[in-house]
Short mmCIF file of C-alpha atoms in Angstrom, two decimals:
data_model
loop_
_atom_site.label_atom_id
_atom_site.label_comp_id
_atom_site.label_asym_id
_atom_site.label_seq_id
_atom_site.Cartn_x
_atom_site.Cartn_y
_atom_site.Cartn_z
CA MET A 1 -11.70 -9.58 -21.46
CA THR A 2 -8.56 -11.70 -21.24
CA TYR A 3 -7.51 -12.41 -17.69
CA ALA A 4 -4.30 -13.97 -16.47
CA PRO A 5 -4.73 -17.60 -15.32
CA GLY A 6 -6.79 -17.83 -12.15
CA ILE A 7 -7.95 -14.22 -12.21
CA GLU A 8 -11.46 -14.85 -13.54
CA GLU A 9 -12.09 -17.22 -10.62
CA PHE A 10 -10.64 -14.63 -8.26
CA VAL A 11 -12.94 -11.90 -9.60
CA ASP A 12 -16.01 -14.14 -9.36
CA ARG A 13 -15.24 -15.15 -5.78
CA CYS A 14 -14.58 -11.56 -4.73
CA ASN A 15 -17.87 -10.41 -6.25
CA ALA A 16 -19.69 -13.19 -4.41
CA VAL A 17 -18.29 -11.91 -1.12
CA MET A 18 -18.45 -8.19 -1.89
CA PRO A 19 -21.10 -7.28 -4.51
CA ALA A 20 -20.31 -4.38 -6.83
CA ASP A 21 -22.63 -2.07 -4.84
CA PHE A 22 -21.18 -2.99 -1.43
CA PHE A 23 -20.00 0.61 -0.95
CA THR A 24 -23.67 1.62 -0.55
CA TYR A 25 -23.98 -0.58 2.56
CA ALA A 26 -23.57 0.67 6.11
CA MET A 27 -19.90 1.27 6.96
CA GLU A 28 -19.87 -1.46 9.58
CA GLU A 29 -21.15 -3.99 7.02
CA GLN A 30 -18.60 -2.89 4.42
CA ARG A 31 -15.82 -3.50 6.90
CA ARG A 32 -17.21 -6.89 7.86
CA LEU A 33 -17.36 -7.97 4.22
CA TYR A 34 -13.82 -6.76 3.57
CA GLN A 35 -12.59 -8.71 6.58
CA SER A 36 -14.29 -11.82 5.20
CA LEU A 37 -11.90 -11.82 2.23
CA VAL A 38 -9.30 -13.21 4.65
CA VAL A 39 -11.54 -16.26 5.09
CA GLU A 40 -12.30 -16.53 1.36
CA PHE A 41 -8.60 -16.43 0.46
CA PRO A 42 -6.74 -17.94 3.43
CA TYR A 43 -2.96 -18.12 3.60
CA GLU A 44 -0.73 -19.98 6.00
CA LEU A 45 1.89 -17.74 7.54
CA PRO A 46 5.48 -18.52 6.55
CA LEU A 47 7.17 -20.73 9.13
CA ASP A 48 10.37 -18.68 8.99
CA VAL A 49 8.74 -15.47 10.23
CA ARG A 50 7.93 -14.48 13.79
CA TRP A 51 5.76 -11.51 14.57
CA ALA A 52 4.61 -9.43 17.51
CA GLU A 53 2.18 -6.57 17.99
CA HIS A 54 3.32 -3.32 19.57
CA ASN A 55 1.47 -0.38 21.08
CA VAL A 56 3.82 2.53 21.65
CA THR A 57 3.90 6.28 21.95
CA HIS A 58 6.09 8.66 20.02
CA GLY A 59 5.91 12.21 21.27
CA ASP A 60 2.21 12.91 21.74
CA ALA A 61 1.16 10.27 19.22
CA HIS A 62 0.03 6.69 19.78
CA LEU A 63 1.20 4.04 17.34
CA ARG A 64 0.10 0.45 16.84
CA PHE A 65 2.00 -1.85 14.52
CA ARG A 66 3.07 -5.43 13.92
CA LEU A 67 6.71 -6.26 13.42
CA TYR A 68 7.53 -9.29 11.27
CA GLU A 69 11.04 -10.72 11.53
CA PRO A 70 12.41 -13.42 9.19
CA SER A 71 14.59 -16.04 10.84
CA ARG A 72 17.33 -15.45 8.25
CA ALA A 73 17.53 -11.72 7.63
CA GLY A 74 19.27 -10.80 4.40
CA SER A 75 19.47 -7.11 5.22
CA ASP A 76 19.16 -4.85 8.25
CA GLY A 77 16.60 -2.75 6.42
CA LEU A 78 12.94 -2.22 7.28
CA VAL A 79 9.82 -2.23 5.13
CA ILE A 80 7.05 0.00 6.44
CA TYR A 81 3.97 -1.55 4.83
CA ILE A 82 0.78 0.51 4.55
CA ARG A 83 -2.28 -1.53 3.63
CA GLY A 84 -4.99 -0.70 1.11
CA GLY A 85 -8.73 -0.55 1.74
CA GLY A 86 -9.84 2.80 0.36
CA PHE A 87 -8.85 4.56 3.61
CA VAL A 88 -12.09 3.22 5.12
CA MET A 89 -11.61 -0.54 5.58
CA GLY A 90 -9.01 -3.01 6.71
CA THR A 91 -7.10 -3.95 9.83
CA LEU A 92 -3.74 -5.43 10.65
CA ASP A 93 -5.46 -8.81 10.22
CA THR A 94 -6.63 -8.21 6.63
CA HIS A 95 -3.02 -7.87 5.45
CA HIS A 96 -1.38 -10.15 8.02
CA SER A 97 -0.25 -12.77 5.49
CA VAL A 98 0.84 -10.08 3.02
CA ALA A 99 3.21 -8.48 5.53
CA ALA A 100 4.50 -11.85 6.70
CA GLU A 101 5.22 -13.02 3.16
CA ILE A 102 7.11 -9.82 2.35
CA ALA A 103 9.31 -10.49 5.38
CA SER A 104 9.87 -14.09 4.32
CA LYS A 105 10.48 -13.49 0.62
CA SER A 106 12.59 -10.34 0.97
CA ARG A 107 14.28 -11.50 4.19
CA ILE A 108 13.77 -8.05 5.70
CA ASN A 109 11.89 -6.92 8.80
CA VAL A 110 8.44 -5.54 8.05
CA MET A 111 6.46 -3.04 10.10
CA ALA A 112 2.75 -3.20 9.25
CA VAL A 113 1.21 0.07 10.39
CA ASP A 114 -2.25 0.47 11.84
CA PHE A 115 -3.93 3.79 11.19
CA ARG A 116 -7.24 5.45 11.87
CA LEU A 117 -9.92 5.10 9.21
CA ALA A 118 -12.15 7.50 7.32
CA PRO A 119 -14.87 8.67 7.37
CA GLU A 120 -14.53 8.89 11.15
CA HIS A 121 -10.99 10.21 10.70
CA PRO A 122 -10.64 11.95 7.31
CA PHE A 123 -7.49 13.37 5.69
CA PRO A 124 -4.85 13.91 7.04
CA VAL A 125 -5.29 11.67 10.12
CA ALA A 126 -4.20 8.36 8.55
CA LEU A 127 -1.23 10.07 6.92
CA GLU A 128 -0.03 11.49 10.20
CA ASP A 129 -0.34 8.04 11.78
CA CYS A 130 1.85 6.58 9.03
CA TYR A 131 4.36 9.42 9.24
CA THR A 132 4.60 8.77 12.97
CA ALA A 133 5.54 5.18 12.13
CA LEU A 134 8.45 6.44 10.01
CA LEU A 135 9.60 8.76 12.79
CA TYR A 136 9.35 5.98 15.36
CA ALA A 137 11.26 3.49 13.21
CA HIS A 138 14.05 5.98 12.62
CA ALA A 139 14.27 7.00 16.28
CA HIS A 140 14.21 3.41 17.57
CA ALA A 141 16.38 1.77 14.92
CA ASP A 142 18.63 0.14 17.51
CA THR A 143 15.68 -1.39 19.36
CA LEU A 144 14.18 -2.63 16.09
CA GLY A 145 17.54 -3.96 14.94
CA ILE A 146 17.55 -2.01 11.69
CA ASP A 147 19.68 0.45 9.77
CA PRO A 148 17.69 3.73 9.73
CA HIS A 149 19.13 4.50 6.30
CA ARG A 150 17.54 1.38 4.78
CA ILE A 151 13.83 2.09 5.33
CA ILE A 152 11.49 1.29 2.43
CA LEU A 153 7.95 2.65 2.21
CA ALA A 154 5.56 0.15 0.64
CA GLY A 155 1.84 -0.28 0.16
CA ASP A 156 -1.03 -1.25 -2.09
CA SER A 157 -3.80 0.95 -3.54
CA SER A 158 -4.69 3.65 -0.99
CA GLY A 159 -1.79 2.37 1.10
CA ALA A 160 0.52 3.01 -1.85
CA ASN A 161 -0.88 6.54 -1.98
CA MET A 162 0.15 7.04 1.64
CA ALA A 163 3.56 5.47 1.04
CA VAL A 164 4.23 8.09 -1.66
CA VAL A 165 2.89 10.92 0.46
CA VAL A 166 4.81 9.91 3.59
CA ALA A 167 7.97 10.10 1.47
CA MET A 168 6.88 13.60 0.39
CA MET A 169 6.19 14.57 4.00
CA ALA A 170 9.64 13.38 5.06
CA ARG A 171 11.14 15.52 2.30
CA ASP A 172 9.04 18.59 3.11
CA ARG A 173 9.56 18.36 6.89
CA ASN A 174 13.25 17.50 6.73
CA GLY A 175 12.36 14.16 8.26
CA PRO A 176 14.11 10.79 8.05
CA ALA A 177 15.63 9.72 4.77
CA VAL A 178 13.68 7.04 2.90
CA ALA A 179 15.62 4.51 0.83
CA GLY A 180 12.89 3.50 -1.59
CA GLN A 181 9.24 3.14 -2.56
CA ALA A 182 7.62 -0.20 -3.43
CA LEU A 183 4.12 0.46 -4.74
CA ILE A 184 1.28 -1.76 -5.91
CA SER A 185 -1.59 -0.12 -7.84
CA PRO A 186 -1.13 3.34 -6.33
CA VAL A 187 -4.06 5.76 -6.50
CA LEU A 188 -2.49 9.19 -6.93
CA ASP A 189 -5.17 11.48 -8.35
CA PHE A 190 -8.50 11.63 -6.55
CA THR A 191 -9.68 14.68 -8.49
CA ARG A 192 -10.78 12.42 -11.34
CA TRP A 193 -12.98 10.39 -8.98
CA ARG A 194 -14.80 13.22 -7.20
CA ASN A 195 -17.86 12.66 -9.41
CA GLY A 196 -17.42 9.00 -10.24
CA GLY A 197 -15.58 7.45 -13.15
CA ALA A 198 -14.99 4.35 -15.22
CA ASP A 199 -15.64 0.88 -13.85
CA ALA A 200 -13.05 -1.88 -13.79
CA PRO A 201 -13.13 -5.40 -12.34
CA LEU A 202 -13.28 -5.17 -8.52
CA LEU A 203 -13.10 -1.37 -8.57
CA THR A 204 -16.04 0.70 -9.81
CA GLY A 205 -16.27 4.41 -10.37
CA GLY A 206 -18.96 4.62 -7.70
CA GLU A 207 -16.70 2.90 -5.21
CA MET A 208 -13.86 5.35 -5.93
CA GLU A 209 -16.26 8.29 -5.62
CA PHE A 210 -17.31 6.95 -2.22
CA TYR A 211 -13.72 6.60 -1.00
CA THR A 212 -12.91 10.10 -2.22
CA ALA A 213 -15.86 11.59 -0.32
CA CYS A 214 -14.96 9.69 2.86
CA TYR A 215 -11.29 10.65 2.82
CA THR A 216 -11.79 14.25 1.67
CA PRO A 217 -15.29 15.33 2.75
CA ASP A 218 -14.20 18.89 2.01
CA PRO A 219 -13.95 18.94 -1.81
CA SER A 220 -11.32 21.68 -1.65
CA THR A 221 -8.83 19.22 -0.18
CA THR A 222 -9.14 16.64 -2.97
CA ALA A 223 -6.48 18.40 -5.05
CA HIS A 224 -4.09 18.79 -2.10
CA PRO A 225 -0.63 17.44 -3.02
CA TYR A 226 -0.83 15.05 -0.05
CA VAL A 227 -4.11 13.62 -1.41
CA SER A 228 -3.54 13.75 -5.17
CA PRO A 229 0.23 13.92 -5.69
CA LEU A 230 -0.06 13.75 -9.48
CA VAL A 231 -1.92 17.07 -9.54
CA ALA A 232 1.02 19.00 -8.09
CA GLY A 233 3.62 16.73 -9.65
CA ASP A 234 6.60 17.78 -7.52
CA PHE A 235 8.49 14.60 -6.73
CA SER A 236 11.95 16.12 -6.50
CA GLY A 237 14.04 14.60 -3.77
CA LEU A 238 11.99 11.41 -3.49
CA PRO A 239 13.73 8.02 -3.37
CA LYS A 240 13.89 5.43 -6.13
CA ALA A 241 10.74 3.46 -6.77
CA TYR A 242 9.39 0.15 -8.00
CA VAL A 243 5.85 0.65 -9.27
CA MET A 244 3.61 -2.30 -10.09
CA GLY A 245 0.28 -1.80 -11.84
CA ALA A 246 -2.35 -4.16 -13.21
CA GLU A 247 -3.49 -4.11 -16.84
CA LYS A 248 -7.20 -4.48 -15.99
CA ASP A 249 -7.13 -1.85 -13.23
CA SER A 250 -8.48 1.68 -13.69
CA LEU A 251 -5.56 2.83 -11.50
CA ALA A 252 -2.94 1.57 -13.98
CA ILE A 253 -2.78 5.07 -15.44
CA ASP A 254 -1.74 6.44 -12.04
CA ALA A 255 1.16 4.00 -11.91
CA GLN A 256 2.22 4.96 -15.42
CA LEU A 257 1.96 8.73 -14.87
CA TYR A 258 3.81 8.53 -11.57
CA ALA A 259 6.65 6.54 -13.10
CA GLN A 260 6.89 9.00 -15.99
CA ALA A 261 6.96 11.96 -13.59
CA LEU A 262 9.71 10.39 -11.50
CA GLN A 263 11.73 9.65 -14.61
CA ARG A 264 11.39 13.25 -15.86
CA GLN A 265 12.67 14.48 -12.50
CA GLY A 266 15.71 12.23 -12.62
CA ILE A 267 14.55 9.66 -10.08
CA ASP A 268 15.35 6.00 -10.63
CA VAL A 269 12.10 4.13 -11.24
CA GLU A 270 11.01 0.78 -12.60
CA LEU A 271 7.43 0.39 -13.83
CA VAL A 272 5.75 -2.94 -14.47
CA ILE A 273 2.15 -3.25 -15.68
CA GLU A 274 1.24 -6.86 -15.06
CA PRO A 275 -0.77 -8.37 -17.97
CA GLY A 276 -4.21 -9.78 -17.29
CA MET A 277 -4.21 -8.73 -13.65
CA VAL A 278 -6.88 -6.74 -11.79
CA HIS A 279 -7.02 -4.49 -8.77
CA ALA A 280 -6.24 -6.18 -5.44
CA ALA A 281 -4.83 -9.23 -7.24
CA ILE A 282 -2.21 -9.86 -4.54
CA ARG A 283 -4.96 -11.80 -2.77
CA ALA A 284 -4.98 -14.19 -5.74
CA ARG A 285 -1.36 -15.30 -5.40
CA SER A 286 -2.42 -18.86 -4.49
CA LEU A 287 -4.82 -19.01 -7.48
CA SER A 288 -2.71 -17.48 -10.21
CA PRO A 289 0.89 -18.29 -11.15
CA THR A 290 1.02 -14.89 -12.87
CA VAL A 291 0.21 -13.14 -9.60
CA GLU A 292 2.60 -15.33 -7.63
CA ASP A 293 5.39 -14.47 -10.07
CA ALA A 294 4.60 -10.73 -9.87
CA TRP A 295 4.46 -10.95 -6.08
CA THR A 296 7.81 -12.74 -5.87
CA ARG A 297 9.42 -10.12 -8.12
CA TYR A 298 7.93 -7.34 -6.00
CA CYS A 299 9.45 -8.79 -2.84
CA SER A 300 12.78 -9.32 -4.60
CA LYS A 301 12.84 -5.67 -5.66
CA ILE A 302 12.32 -4.63 -2.05
CA SER A 303 15.31 -6.73 -1.08
CA GLU A 304 17.39 -5.18 -3.86
CA MET A 305 16.50 -1.65 -2.77
CA THR A 306 17.66 -2.16 0.80
CA ARG A 307 20.89 -3.86 -0.24
CA ALA A 308 21.69 -1.09 -2.71
CA VAL A 309 21.99 1.55 0.02
CA SER A 310 25.65 2.29 0.65
#
């Protein structure tokens, strides 16, 4: 297998922290191991970004998020970033540097959303938390210092799934307009993982089967359009998208099929499958110039999307 520079080391170090069968461990231990990736791959926060944590209410809902503000904003847009972690792991801390770097590189405010985790809170709880974030951002645009018409939904892996679905929810509920989608390795069809599937570096079929069971314990919900958008395939009315996949990722097909579906429905989309990269490679941006280049282009595309709104 031919990896991009630095990726083989990244894979080896990840496997040393989180063995391939880690999903069989107790949930508390899985979350502890996932959190330890922050220590294994540390990043200094950009000096040009300030951040603060907020706990607010919107209607009957509680919302917790971090707002990252670059010192030199290039746009009055907002990126709502939804982290990955298979719906079961991760905190605001696990993606702290990711959100901060997006703010710095794109020169746009970033809202990193906290959401409740499965299996304690299965579908659709996390989705509703993220949709609340969109509603809050739109309703409090003046307080946040943003243009409510320049909101981008972004995320990686399961977070990219929720970014897509929140855009669908906004369409279906006549909610706030979304200016764009910026997706990294989206997982958009869980029906193919209900009974396991193919292994790939850092993402096994057993792991995906576990996430599917945690998020949709009722098998009848696995094909729901808000769980597996590719099954229904109705993306009419969604905003333009930048979709980044990884060549060595079993989810690359989801990125490709989603981009093709958007294109068929007349939606502006740009698809990039990064050569030699694996799932979760954004954590390898200090190890791999290939990842750093892909990451910089991703952030630049976010900036372009917000500036393009008239």
